[in-house]
Amino acid sequence: MLRLLRPLLLLLLLPPPGSPEPLGLAQLSPGSPPQAPDLLYADGLRAYAAGAWGPAVALLREALRSRAALGRARLDCGASCAAEPGAALPAVLLGAPEPDSGPEATQGSWEQQLLRAALRRADCLTQCAARRLGPGGAARLRVVRALRDAFRRREPYNYLQRAYYQLKKLDLAAAAAHTFFVANPMHLQMREDMAKYRRMSGVQPQSFRDLETPPHWAVYDTSLELLGRQEAGLALPRLEEALQGSLAQMESCRADCEGPEEQQGAEEEEEDGAGSQGGLYEAIAGHWVRVLQCRQRCVEEMATRPGRSFPVPDFLPSQLRRLHEAYAQVGNLSQAIENVLSVLLFYPEDEAAKGALNQYQAQLGEPRPGLGPREDIQRFILRSLGEKRQLYYAMEHLGTNFKDPVTHLSPLREDQEKRPWDHEPPKPKPLTYWKDVLLLEGVTLTQDSRQLNGSERAVLDGLLTPAECGVLLQLAKDAAGAGARSGYRGRRSPHTPHERFEGLTVLKAAQMARSGTVGSQGAKLLLEVSERVRTLTQAYFSPERPLHLSFTHLVCRSAIEGEQEQRMDLSHPVHADNCVLDPDTGECWREPPAYTYRDYSGLLYLNDDFQGGDLFFTEPNALTVTARVRPRCGRLVAFSSGGENPHGVWAVTRGRRCALALWHTWAPEHREQEWLEAKELLQESEEEEEEEEEEEEMPSKDPSPEPPGRRHQGVRDKAGKPPRVREEL
């Protein structure tokens, strides 16, 4: 009966026709406790399907409000119960013996103390939830996993925008559409609906507002805009607000981890290895491990923008870096030191942070013994590392799984926490290894990261002789003359209409060499040189972790005559190789369409007889150039493929610029299969040539000619189909 009355009661709460609609998610029933979100949402969808737009709006909004109220209540109750007198665990549970307590007194007593503390906390939470949420507390407010996922995808706003439109409330329809579209940017129907709303006369630009984005993102973006305008004084309070909002958002997420809706199903428990084994302590440990895993994921959730699939790398340290730089600009060196010391808590070996710290201390003059890292950051790191120790212990002894989010801890600290029982100091890396390899190859290091004003960048010379450059240039010319344009089907470059692009993959080169279209010497050299680059890149950047070739491409860009006057574009716009660069925010999203598995990039140049075409690195804003490299025969520019190395190519205004572009990956599953196919193809060709030479030396008893086509049967694979040619840059 109550379920039948709920839509009628909520319908009565709607404002009369023509009255202004409250903005956002204003509570429809002031003072009333929240209802079960899943039941409200289900009733809202039924009303929507029946075309009852008013009740659908009321029910969907009440579901959103109840879900938010449930989260706030859990956060507040958790904080208040933790602060109650006697809420702290007894000292014996923290590893310290209580005074005046011998072995007999403490033996087994920790169990009673632990369970008594858990019962006290449960009683406090139950009473608090009953006060905040009404009779039954959180037990009656069910939020199943499917509903939680729907709310995370903002699906209620998809229905709300249509219902608002039917009610002629275009302003709220546009807001609901925008809110859904922010989290679902690939939703084509909503994209069309947004375009229709923009064409409507009754919809203002300010109507397109996001009703769900966490406040810290809006404040953070505002602070970045102010920093971009060199207004550090105005940016500072917003940077502080964004940092506190980020920490608060993480606390809210951690509180949700303790809720019943976060419990996993049996299949997921078995998959994670954290399921109950049937006993009391196994069940307690299994549930606690799941809570810890959820809490650790909150770092990534807090650092992920709405609509994005991956978190902003090092979101908290990046905020601290901007804070210490802004404080230094306004002359507040004490605060600058506190924030740069906080950065060093995340990355103790960060050279830029250590340099900034020395500079601030020198400018400050007199020592300030009381200065230290921020207390809120210290608490966050100590708590996070403590939880990681427990999870790594569970991995080692209980067989659970845990994928550590690396957005806020350096790999060195992460590795130390994985092996807390290993107290041996880490062995130094063989710093001379890459030098030995360079010497072996006859290669010289021309510029390192410091000289290139960045990180993980290097310029190496001497990888090719002039003769080898000539062979590869001739290979590219012959392949282009034969009509090969691997990578792009059109004649012009995909990046600019003022240049012509020619590309050749290693497999295409091997196939053309096998058919006699190009010389085999060039195809073999292309294969050999790509492996040479991989060896050097691994030796220089990743001596302890194998790198694999991910893609190899011989590319030439030619200026189109008559189209170079007053040219303002680039040969290749500024970008990063494994993430989508966002110059407005200075961030790089490691998600498709970027090749996220690429870890290192390399450009091996073949010539310099052209104008323009220099490679350049920039700041993340894609505007400030930090380094510039002029191509020359045998010069390799190698760098990590992430957002730390945005790069582009100046326009080629005369001549033809050729280079071998290579990408490397740590992931064996993304190894370049075409490279292996090309190697096998060229080896088969060599074997056939050797057999032909032997047959020519030995007179044949059978004078009959060889059947047509037998010579080239090896070009086909085992299924009788021609080898696959990949069209990719």
XYZ file of C-alpha atoms in Angstrom:
729
model
C 0.000 0.000 0.000
C 2.837 2.350 0.878
C 4.489 1.700 -2.492
C 1.250 2.695 -4.239
C 0.897 5.873 -2.214
C 4.528 7.013 -2.662
C 4.103 8.350 -6.242
C 0.906 10.189 -5.238
C 2.520 11.709 -2.180
C 5.544 12.879 -4.150
C 3.309 14.241 -6.900
C 1.679 16.479 -4.307
C 5.129 17.815 -3.419
C 5.742 19.102 -6.962
C 5.399 22.872 -7.414
C 2.242 24.017 -9.213
C 2.463 24.504 -13.009
C 4.264 27.667 -13.976
C 6.100 28.084 -10.666
C 9.920 28.262 -10.755
C 11.669 24.918 -10.315
C 14.287 24.807 -7.553
C 17.826 24.528 -8.884
C 19.878 21.391 -8.635
C 18.735 18.756 -6.188
C 16.796 20.766 -3.628
C 14.994 18.539 -1.138
C 11.389 18.013 -2.166
C 10.181 17.147 1.345
C 11.997 19.390 3.858
C 12.864 17.662 7.119
C 11.815 14.194 6.022
C 14.293 11.306 6.250
C 15.560 9.853 2.971
C 13.792 6.880 1.396
C 15.290 3.733 -0.127
C 17.132 4.922 -3.278
C 16.653 1.666 -5.200
C 12.878 1.645 -4.697
C 12.598 5.316 -5.592
C 14.678 4.819 -8.728
C 12.634 1.802 -9.834
C 9.378 3.694 -9.290
C 10.792 6.667 -11.176
C 11.619 4.513 -14.202
C 8.110 3.029 -14.150
C 6.592 6.512 -14.081
C 8.903 7.564 -16.922
C 7.896 4.563 -19.023
C 4.228 5.394 -18.440
C 4.745 9.004 -19.546
C 3.951 10.380 -16.083
C 6.623 13.063 -16.349
C 5.849 14.893 -13.102
C 6.008 11.842 -10.827
C 9.080 10.621 -12.749
C 10.918 13.869 -11.980
C 9.907 13.752 -8.319
C 10.920 10.124 -7.849
C 14.235 10.380 -9.695
C 15.234 13.522 -7.838
C 14.250 11.986 -4.527
C 16.362 8.927 -5.369
C 19.362 11.186 -6.030
C 18.732 13.138 -2.846
C 18.375 10.004 -0.733
C 21.556 8.522 -2.144
C 23.470 11.718 -1.323
C 21.923 11.930 2.148
C 22.927 8.338 2.854
C 26.543 9.098 1.969
C 26.649 12.238 4.114
C 25.112 10.418 7.070
C 27.638 7.599 6.900
C 30.534 10.076 6.710
C 29.281 12.170 9.626
C 28.428 9.180 11.792
C 31.786 7.568 11.141
C 33.615 10.742 12.147
C 31.549 11.334 15.278
C 31.788 7.720 16.475
C 35.547 7.655 15.930
C 35.870 10.808 18.057
C 33.895 9.443 20.997
C 35.738 8.947 24.312
C 37.090 5.438 24.527
C 36.844 4.909 20.778
C 40.597 4.349 20.403
C 41.824 0.767 20.436
C 43.615 -0.408 23.596
C 47.380 -0.101 23.545
C 47.838 -3.866 23.533
C 46.152 -4.065 20.145
C 48.600 -1.524 18.770
C 51.637 -3.568 19.776
C 52.410 -1.964 23.151
C 51.840 -3.898 26.413
C 49.583 -2.253 28.930
C 51.190 -1.237 32.215
C 50.915 -3.670 35.108
C 49.831 -6.462 32.812
C 51.729 -9.680 32.608
C 51.543 -12.449 30.004
C 48.667 -14.167 31.782
C 46.617 -10.994 31.850
C 47.144 -10.164 28.179
C 46.958 -13.686 26.776
C 43.641 -13.909 24.936
C 42.384 -10.624 26.353
C 43.055 -8.795 23.090
C 40.217 -10.764 21.502
C 37.716 -9.498 24.028
C 39.045 -5.955 23.787
C 38.948 -5.964 20.000
C 35.442 -7.375 19.766
C 34.204 -5.117 22.557
C 35.570 -2.101 20.692
C 33.903 -3.323 17.473
C 30.578 -3.776 19.261
C 30.799 -0.304 20.789
C 31.528 1.217 17.383
C 28.671 -0.732 15.741
C 26.265 0.404 18.466
C 27.316 4.020 18.000
C 26.942 3.828 14.203
C 23.538 2.156 14.467
C 22.174 4.793 16.837
C 23.618 7.633 14.770
C 22.141 6.228 11.550
C 18.728 5.897 13.218
C 18.865 9.549 14.275
C 19.988 10.743 10.838
C 18.073 8.385 8.558
C 14.994 7.462 10.552
C 13.812 4.103 11.963
C 15.860 1.217 10.665
C 18.757 3.480 9.754
C 20.963 2.361 6.888
C 19.537 -1.175 6.957
C 16.390 -0.124 5.097
C 18.207 2.142 2.600
C 19.462 -0.473 0.196
C 21.897 0.501 -2.562
C 22.711 -2.558 -4.626
C 25.739 -2.716 -6.903
C 23.717 -2.234 -10.115
C 22.132 0.917 -8.733
C 25.472 2.260 -7.530
C 26.917 1.773 -11.005
C 23.905 3.508 -12.561
C 24.345 6.505 -10.287
C 28.065 6.585 -11.046
C 27.222 6.733 -14.753
C 24.655 9.469 -13.969
C 21.873 7.563 -15.680
C 19.077 9.299 -13.685
C 19.931 12.541 -15.497
C 19.382 10.875 -18.864
C 15.750 10.285 -17.878
C 15.428 13.608 -16.076
C 16.352 15.666 -19.130
C 13.616 14.066 -21.226
C 11.045 14.440 -18.458
C 11.959 18.101 -17.924
C 11.676 18.680 -21.658
C 8.165 17.220 -21.682
C 7.281 19.508 -18.751
C 8.552 22.530 -20.788
C 11.291 23.222 -18.252
C 14.065 23.753 -20.804
C 16.557 25.299 -18.391
C 16.529 22.227 -16.143
C 16.419 19.902 -19.153
C 19.641 21.477 -20.467
C 21.275 21.192 -17.034
C 20.307 17.529 -16.705
C 21.504 16.800 -20.256
C 24.821 18.526 -19.606
C 25.269 16.684 -16.308
C 24.774 13.324 -18.019
C 26.926 14.253 -21.025
C 29.905 15.267 -18.865
C 30.160 11.696 -17.587
C 29.195 10.100 -20.943
C 30.923 12.148 -23.662
C 30.573 9.333 -26.229
C 26.758 9.161 -25.936
C 25.685 10.145 -29.464
C 21.994 10.680 -28.727
C 22.769 13.039 -25.865
C 25.217 14.883 -28.090
C 22.387 15.519 -30.556
C 20.024 16.536 -27.742
C 22.599 19.014 -26.432
C 22.880 20.562 -29.892
C 19.084 20.943 -30.049
C 18.969 22.635 -26.656
C 21.626 25.127 -27.750
C 19.500 26.100 -30.745
C 16.422 26.744 -28.580
C 15.680 30.393 -27.813
C 14.607 29.701 -24.238
C 17.897 28.108 -23.210
C 20.717 30.350 -21.975
C 24.435 29.401 -22.057
C 24.522 29.307 -18.258
C 21.846 26.614 -18.343
C 24.487 24.060 -19.326
C 25.814 23.479 -15.817
C 27.040 20.328 -14.151
C 24.949 19.394 -11.121
C 27.172 16.541 -9.981
C 30.849 17.446 -10.489
C 32.700 17.376 -7.140
C 33.467 20.942 -6.008
C 37.221 20.397 -5.878
C 37.400 20.001 -9.657
C 35.703 23.320 -10.377
C 37.936 25.150 -7.882
C 41.019 23.362 -9.212
C 40.268 24.419 -12.802
C 39.712 28.016 -11.684
C 43.068 28.027 -9.925
C 44.792 26.748 -13.066
C 43.253 29.574 -15.091
C 44.530 32.128 -12.584
C 48.003 30.589 -12.581
C 47.988 30.732 -16.373
C 47.374 34.480 -16.107
C 50.255 34.815 -13.615
C 47.855 35.753 -10.800
C 49.396 33.632 -8.049
C 47.912 35.705 -5.238
C 44.356 35.078 -6.445
C 45.084 31.431 -7.245
C 46.440 30.526 -3.798
C 43.153 30.406 -1.831
C 41.574 28.370 -4.615
C 44.521 25.977 -4.698
C 44.156 25.464 -0.961
C 40.416 24.978 -1.338
C 40.954 22.446 -4.134
C 43.427 20.472 -2.010
C 41.110 20.398 0.993
C 38.201 19.471 -1.276
C 40.237 16.618 -2.752
C 41.006 15.249 0.704
C 37.362 15.653 1.750
C 36.176 13.820 -1.363
C 38.528 10.980 -0.530
C 37.184 10.810 3.032
C 33.647 10.561 1.685
C 34.697 7.702 -0.574
C 36.427 5.930 2.317
C 33.272 6.218 4.407
C 31.278 4.577 1.614
C 33.700 1.653 1.715
C 32.336 0.717 5.133
C 28.743 0.588 3.921
C 26.867 -2.654 3.259
C 26.447 -1.790 -0.424
C 30.211 -2.126 -0.897
C 30.202 -5.832 -0.065
C 31.098 -7.994 -3.013
C 29.304 -10.987 -4.427
C 30.571 -14.508 -4.061
C 32.095 -14.576 -7.539
C 34.067 -11.376 -6.985
C 35.176 -12.538 -3.555
C 36.559 -15.704 -5.105
C 38.242 -13.721 -7.868
C 39.906 -11.303 -5.443
C 40.908 -14.082 -3.101
C 39.392 -12.227 -0.143
C 36.332 -14.383 0.484
C 35.441 -15.873 3.830
C 36.936 -19.240 4.700
C 34.142 -20.106 7.114
C 35.854 -19.210 10.403
C 35.436 -16.128 12.581
C 38.873 -14.673 12.013
C 38.950 -15.583 8.335
C 35.621 -13.817 7.862
C 36.827 -10.734 9.751
C 40.066 -10.662 7.772
C 38.274 -11.121 4.445
C 35.876 -8.256 5.074
C 38.662 -6.019 6.378
C 40.796 -6.688 3.291
C 37.876 -5.712 1.043
C 37.432 -2.471 2.975
C 41.147 -1.697 2.681
C 41.128 -2.422 -1.056
C 38.163 -0.094 -1.488
C 39.855 2.638 0.548
C 42.991 2.461 -1.542
C 40.936 2.845 -4.719
C 39.507 6.097 -3.338
C 42.738 7.851 -4.322
C 42.045 7.050 -7.956
C 38.350 7.903 -7.681
C 39.158 11.305 -6.190
C 41.680 11.996 -8.975
C 39.388 10.981 -11.860
C 37.469 13.706 -13.629
C 33.826 13.052 -14.476
C 33.603 11.373 -17.858
C 37.194 10.134 -17.754
C 38.294 6.524 -17.472
C 41.618 7.069 -15.730
C 42.789 9.274 -12.860
C 45.027 12.297 -13.245
C 48.545 10.989 -12.551
C 49.991 12.207 -9.240
C 47.018 14.481 -8.626
C 47.858 15.317 -5.006
C 51.612 15.883 -5.579
C 50.829 18.086 -8.587
C 48.581 20.275 -6.430
C 51.350 20.573 -3.849
C 53.858 21.533 -6.533
C 51.603 24.323 -7.754
C 51.066 25.445 -4.177
C 54.747 25.763 -3.301
C 55.466 27.582 -6.563
C 52.566 29.998 -5.982
C 53.590 30.669 -2.374
C 57.129 31.384 -3.549
C 55.851 33.838 -6.149
C 53.988 35.860 -3.512
C 56.976 35.756 -1.145
C 55.547 33.393 1.497
C 58.615 31.178 1.755
C 57.519 29.393 4.945
C 54.397 28.040 3.256
C 56.415 27.275 0.140
C 58.798 25.143 2.205
C 55.924 23.287 3.903
C 54.409 22.356 0.550
C 57.660 21.369 -1.145
C 58.492 19.195 1.872
C 55.085 17.587 1.380
C 56.009 16.811 -2.229
C 59.158 15.101 -0.954
C 57.008 12.851 1.235
C 55.665 11.357 -1.993
C 58.935 11.414 -3.948
C 61.988 11.724 -1.674
C 64.379 11.749 -4.652
C 62.568 14.380 -6.717
C 65.407 16.575 -7.984
C 63.167 19.522 -8.858
C 61.602 19.523 -5.388
C 64.971 19.250 -3.660
C 66.320 22.095 -5.769
C 63.319 24.268 -4.929
C 63.726 23.460 -1.223
C 67.380 24.530 -1.251
C 66.444 27.736 -3.046
C 63.672 28.589 -0.565
C 65.892 27.867 2.430
C 68.643 30.047 1.013
C 66.204 32.899 0.407
C 64.694 32.518 3.873
C 68.099 32.935 5.453
C 67.714 32.096 9.127
C 66.760 28.476 9.881
C 63.202 27.734 10.930
C 63.334 24.500 12.948
C 59.536 24.312 13.245
C 58.969 24.071 9.496
C 57.915 20.681 8.193
C 55.504 19.006 5.780
C 51.794 19.754 5.958
C 50.075 17.838 8.749
C 47.117 16.827 6.558
C 49.456 15.309 3.976
C 51.522 13.567 6.647
C 48.388 11.969 8.091
C 47.248 10.889 4.640
C 50.569 9.242 3.732
C 51.085 7.513 7.081
C 47.563 6.106 6.995
C 47.898 5.018 3.377
C 51.228 3.284 3.951
C 49.882 1.566 7.060
C 46.967 0.161 5.076
C 49.279 -0.926 2.290
C 51.396 -2.893 4.748
C 48.325 -4.829 5.812
C 47.296 -5.479 2.200
C 50.778 -6.633 1.215
C 50.759 -8.949 4.224
C 47.420 -10.345 3.073
C 48.845 -10.842 -0.412
C 51.820 -12.713 0.969
C 50.094 -14.882 3.571
C 46.390 -15.052 2.679
C 46.577 -15.206 -1.101
C 44.543 -12.039 -1.714
C 44.992 -9.771 -4.725
C 45.762 -6.075 -4.579
C 46.620 -3.699 -7.410
C 48.220 -0.698 -5.788
C 47.178 2.643 -7.297
C 50.452 4.402 -8.154
C 49.020 7.910 -8.347
C 50.449 9.000 -5.017
C 53.441 6.787 -4.134
C 56.709 6.379 -5.971
C 57.646 2.910 -7.285
C 60.550 2.768 -4.823
C 58.324 3.323 -1.774
C 55.734 0.935 -3.200
C 58.367 -1.777 -3.562
C 59.593 -1.201 -0.020
C 56.075 -1.684 1.311
C 55.626 -4.874 -0.683
C 58.628 -6.402 1.100
C 58.545 -4.998 4.642
C 60.552 -7.944 5.951
C 63.447 -7.167 3.604
C 65.676 -4.674 5.390
C 68.597 -4.882 2.979
C 69.349 -1.592 1.249
C 68.454 -1.582 -2.446
C 71.348 -2.389 -4.719
C 72.477 0.508 -6.923
C 71.674 0.275 -10.592
C 74.573 -0.520 -12.920
C 75.053 3.072 -14.038
C 77.824 2.118 -16.448
C 75.711 -0.425 -18.301
C 74.192 1.958 -20.810
C 77.552 3.631 -21.321
C 79.067 0.249 -22.186
C 76.293 -0.361 -24.691
C 76.740 3.067 -26.272
C 80.479 2.502 -26.554
C 79.867 -0.896 -28.100
C 77.571 0.640 -30.702
C 79.828 3.623 -31.360
C 77.111 6.010 -30.188
C 77.604 9.246 -28.245
C 75.217 10.947 -25.822
C 74.746 14.480 -27.139
C 72.077 15.832 -24.784
C 70.504 14.396 -21.631
C 67.299 15.286 -19.794
C 68.878 18.215 -17.975
C 70.166 19.788 -21.172
C 66.777 19.197 -22.818
C 64.954 20.860 -19.886
C 62.743 17.860 -19.167
C 62.621 14.331 -17.830
C 63.497 11.060 -19.567
C 64.716 12.678 -22.760
C 67.959 12.058 -24.607
C 69.637 12.822 -27.940
C 72.070 10.160 -29.175
C 74.247 10.531 -32.277
C 76.068 8.018 -34.429
C 73.431 5.307 -34.806
C 73.738 5.334 -38.621
C 76.527 6.019 -41.051
C 75.888 8.305 -44.054
C 75.873 5.222 -46.272
C 73.202 3.539 -44.135
C 71.105 6.709 -44.190
C 71.371 6.657 -47.978
C 70.177 3.044 -48.148
C 67.108 3.777 -46.016
C 66.339 6.970 -47.946
C 66.478 5.014 -51.187
C 64.195 2.362 -49.668
C 61.625 5.038 -48.786
C 61.903 6.578 -52.259
C 61.535 3.249 -54.084
C 58.576 2.202 -51.912
C 56.810 5.531 -52.489
C 57.468 5.258 -56.228
C 55.847 1.826 -56.201
C 52.736 3.262 -54.553
C 53.321 2.055 -50.984
C 51.830 4.391 -48.409
C 51.517 2.290 -45.274
C 49.849 4.201 -42.505
C 47.683 6.601 -44.537
C 45.624 5.933 -47.609
C 45.619 9.530 -48.804
C 48.437 11.378 -50.483
C 48.525 14.331 -48.100
C 49.528 14.349 -44.464
C 46.695 13.839 -41.964
C 48.173 16.620 -39.827
C 48.467 19.419 -42.396
C 47.264 19.989 -45.988
C 50.582 21.620 -46.909
C 52.710 18.473 -46.802
C 52.703 15.082 -48.492
C 53.118 12.040 -46.247
C 54.747 8.686 -47.116
C 54.959 5.799 -44.678
C 56.447 2.320 -44.788
C 56.138 -0.468 -42.198
C 58.754 -3.179 -41.732
C 56.361 -5.870 -42.986
C 55.460 -3.902 -46.102
C 59.156 -3.355 -46.785
C 59.831 -7.099 -46.423
C 56.945 -7.962 -48.742
C 58.123 -5.510 -51.391
C 61.684 -6.808 -51.088
C 60.395 -10.360 -51.513
C 58.559 -9.376 -54.691
C 61.591 -7.485 -56.034
C 59.901 -4.059 -55.911
C 62.570 -2.644 -53.559
C 66.069 -3.767 -52.699
C 66.417 -6.394 -49.996
C 69.385 -4.538 -48.496
C 67.173 -1.653 -47.398
C 64.484 -3.917 -45.920
C 67.063 -5.883 -43.948
C 68.713 -2.696 -42.703
C 65.342 -1.310 -41.622
C 64.782 -4.393 -39.488
C 68.294 -4.328 -38.060
C 68.225 -0.617 -37.222
C 64.894 -0.861 -35.397
C 66.352 -3.541 -33.132
C 69.445 -1.384 -32.620
C 67.261 1.502 -31.447
C 65.307 -0.772 -29.111
C 68.520 -2.079 -27.526
C 69.873 1.402 -26.905
C 66.562 2.752 -25.596
C 66.279 -0.109 -23.134
C 69.904 0.261 -22.057
C 69.533 3.985 -21.432
C 66.058 4.231 -19.893
C 65.087 0.733 -18.696
C 68.142 -1.461 -18.038
C 66.318 -3.684 -15.553
C 63.031 -4.106 -17.433
C 62.823 -5.443 -21.002
C 61.389 -3.204 -23.705
C 59.632 -4.567 -26.782
C 59.065 -2.874 -30.114
C 55.431 -1.866 -30.369
C 55.399 -0.225 -33.816
C 58.023 0.772 -36.379
C 57.341 3.236 -39.185
C 59.614 4.798 -41.806
C 58.007 8.175 -42.536
C 58.782 10.990 -44.953
C 57.117 14.426 -45.029
C 57.509 16.563 -48.152
C 56.628 20.241 -48.478
C 54.102 20.893 -51.257
C 55.441 23.637 -53.510
C 53.368 26.760 -53.803
C 51.646 26.249 -50.435
C 54.315 27.424 -47.998
C 53.892 31.210 -47.978
C 52.641 32.630 -44.678
C 52.141 29.133 -43.363
C 51.125 29.084 -39.673
C 50.466 25.393 -38.924
C 52.765 22.594 -37.779
C 53.909 19.461 -39.537
C 52.680 17.517 -36.497
C 50.708 19.292 -33.732
C 51.819 19.066 -30.108
C 50.772 15.763 -28.551
C 51.867 12.955 -26.245
C 52.230 9.397 -27.466
C 50.351 7.372 -24.847
C 47.764 9.831 -23.535
C 45.339 12.497 -24.751
C 46.888 15.890 -23.986
C 44.560 18.558 -22.565
C 46.455 21.871 -22.945
C 43.791 23.826 -21.040
C 44.356 21.910 -17.808
C 47.904 20.728 -18.516
C 46.877 17.112 -17.978
C 47.155 14.055 -20.174
C 44.432 11.382 -20.136
C 45.888 7.886 -20.546
C 42.902 6.401 -22.335
C 41.773 5.670 -25.910
C 42.172 6.830 -28.621
C 45.752 7.186 -27.374
C 48.034 4.140 -27.573
C 48.145 3.744 -23.799
C 50.517 0.770 -23.860
C 53.400 2.738 -25.403
C 56.083 3.519 -22.824
C 59.027 4.989 -24.789
C 59.285 6.700 -28.163
C 62.155 7.215 -30.564
C 62.833 9.195 -33.740
C 65.880 8.218 -35.797
C 66.581 10.840 -38.465
C 67.921 10.040 -41.932
C 68.666 13.476 -43.438
C 68.838 17.214 -42.839
C 68.645 18.646 -46.389
C 65.290 20.377 -45.869
C 63.923 23.506 -44.249
C 61.928 23.415 -41.002
C 60.934 20.065 -39.559
C 62.664 20.455 -36.172
C 61.306 18.420 -33.265
C 60.381 20.457 -30.190
C 59.222 19.715 -26.655
C 56.763 21.907 -24.763
C 55.238 22.406 -21.367
C 51.880 20.633 -20.842
C 50.148 23.798 -22.090
C 51.409 22.912 -25.611
C 52.653 26.497 -26.028
C 55.855 27.001 -24.038
C 58.755 25.393 -25.933
C 61.314 23.818 -23.585
C 63.731 22.209 -26.064
C 64.353 21.972 -29.802
C 66.242 19.288 -31.763
C 67.512 19.632 -35.340
C 67.410 16.387 -37.368
C 70.581 14.942 -38.884
C 71.628 11.572 -40.235
C 72.000 8.977 -37.474
C 70.569 11.159 -34.690
C 68.124 9.485 -32.298
C 65.766 11.414 -30.038
C 64.408 9.035 -27.388
C 61.974 9.911 -24.615
C 59.215 8.498 -22.428
C 55.824 8.493 -24.135
C 53.696 10.088 -21.410
C 52.392 13.541 -20.647
C 55.774 14.613 -19.276
C 57.035 14.870 -22.866
C 54.578 16.776 -25.084
C 56.204 17.288 -28.470
C 55.506 18.415 -32.011
C 57.219 19.043 -35.358
C 57.720 22.441 -36.958
C 56.406 22.803 -40.500
C 58.523 21.347 -43.309
C 58.632 24.322 -45.699
C 61.028 22.965 -48.320
C 62.347 19.524 -49.230
C 61.683 16.077 -47.839
C 62.214 15.036 -44.204
C 62.596 11.301 -43.475
C 62.866 9.540 -40.133
C 62.309 6.159 -38.559
C 59.632 6.448 -35.856
C 59.606 3.729 -33.195
C 57.531 3.050 -30.111
C 58.418 0.638 -27.317
C 56.356 -1.067 -24.642
C 56.950 -2.966 -21.436
C 53.907 -5.149 -22.156
C 54.860 -8.324 -24.086
C 51.274 -8.737 -25.313
C 51.659 -5.502 -27.324
C 54.852 -6.610 -29.047
C 54.903 -5.774 -32.766
C 53.889 -8.963 -34.531
C 54.574 -7.518 -37.982
C 58.237 -7.107 -37.037
C 58.445 -10.856 -36.355
C 56.592 -11.637 -39.592
C 58.965 -9.391 -41.541
C 61.976 -11.121 -39.994
C 60.641 -14.556 -40.938
C 59.843 -13.367 -44.450
C 63.342 -11.998 -45.035
C 64.913 -15.160 -43.607
C 62.855 -17.302 -45.986
C 63.983 -15.100 -48.856
C 67.637 -15.560 -47.874
C 67.201 -19.338 -47.665
C 65.595 -19.443 -51.093
C 68.409 -17.374 -52.572
C 70.985 -19.730 -51.064
C 69.117 -22.735 -52.503
C 69.034 -21.104 -55.940
C 72.769 -20.433 -55.795
C 73.419 -24.070 -54.915
C 71.204 -25.252 -57.773
C 73.079 -23.003 -60.209
C 76.411 -24.466 -59.082
C 75.125 -28.088 -59.491
C 73.804 -28.971 -62.981
C 70.226 -30.196 -62.828
C 69.233 -33.511 -64.383
C 65.745 -32.209 -65.049
C 65.841 -29.512 -67.764
C 62.152 -28.642 -67.335
C 61.536 -25.041 -66.210
C 60.210 -24.170 -62.743
C 56.389 -23.825 -62.671
C 55.209 -20.200 -62.649
C 54.366 -18.758 -59.226
C 56.204 -21.366 -57.168
C 58.966 -18.896 -56.435
C 56.625 -16.587 -54.529
C 54.414 -19.072 -52.709
C 56.226 -18.324 -49.449
C 54.683 -14.893 -49.384
C 51.348 -16.433 -48.386
C 50.668 -17.661 -44.890
C 49.607 -21.164 -43.851
C 45.944 -20.402 -44.575
C 46.766 -19.478 -48.158
C 46.014 -15.787 -47.628
C 48.373 -12.883 -48.280
C 50.010 -11.489 -45.118
C 48.071 -8.759 -43.331
C 49.260 -5.189 -43.843
C 48.462 -2.862 -40.956
C 47.461 0.681 -41.795
C 48.641 2.678 -38.817
C 50.855 5.603 -38.005
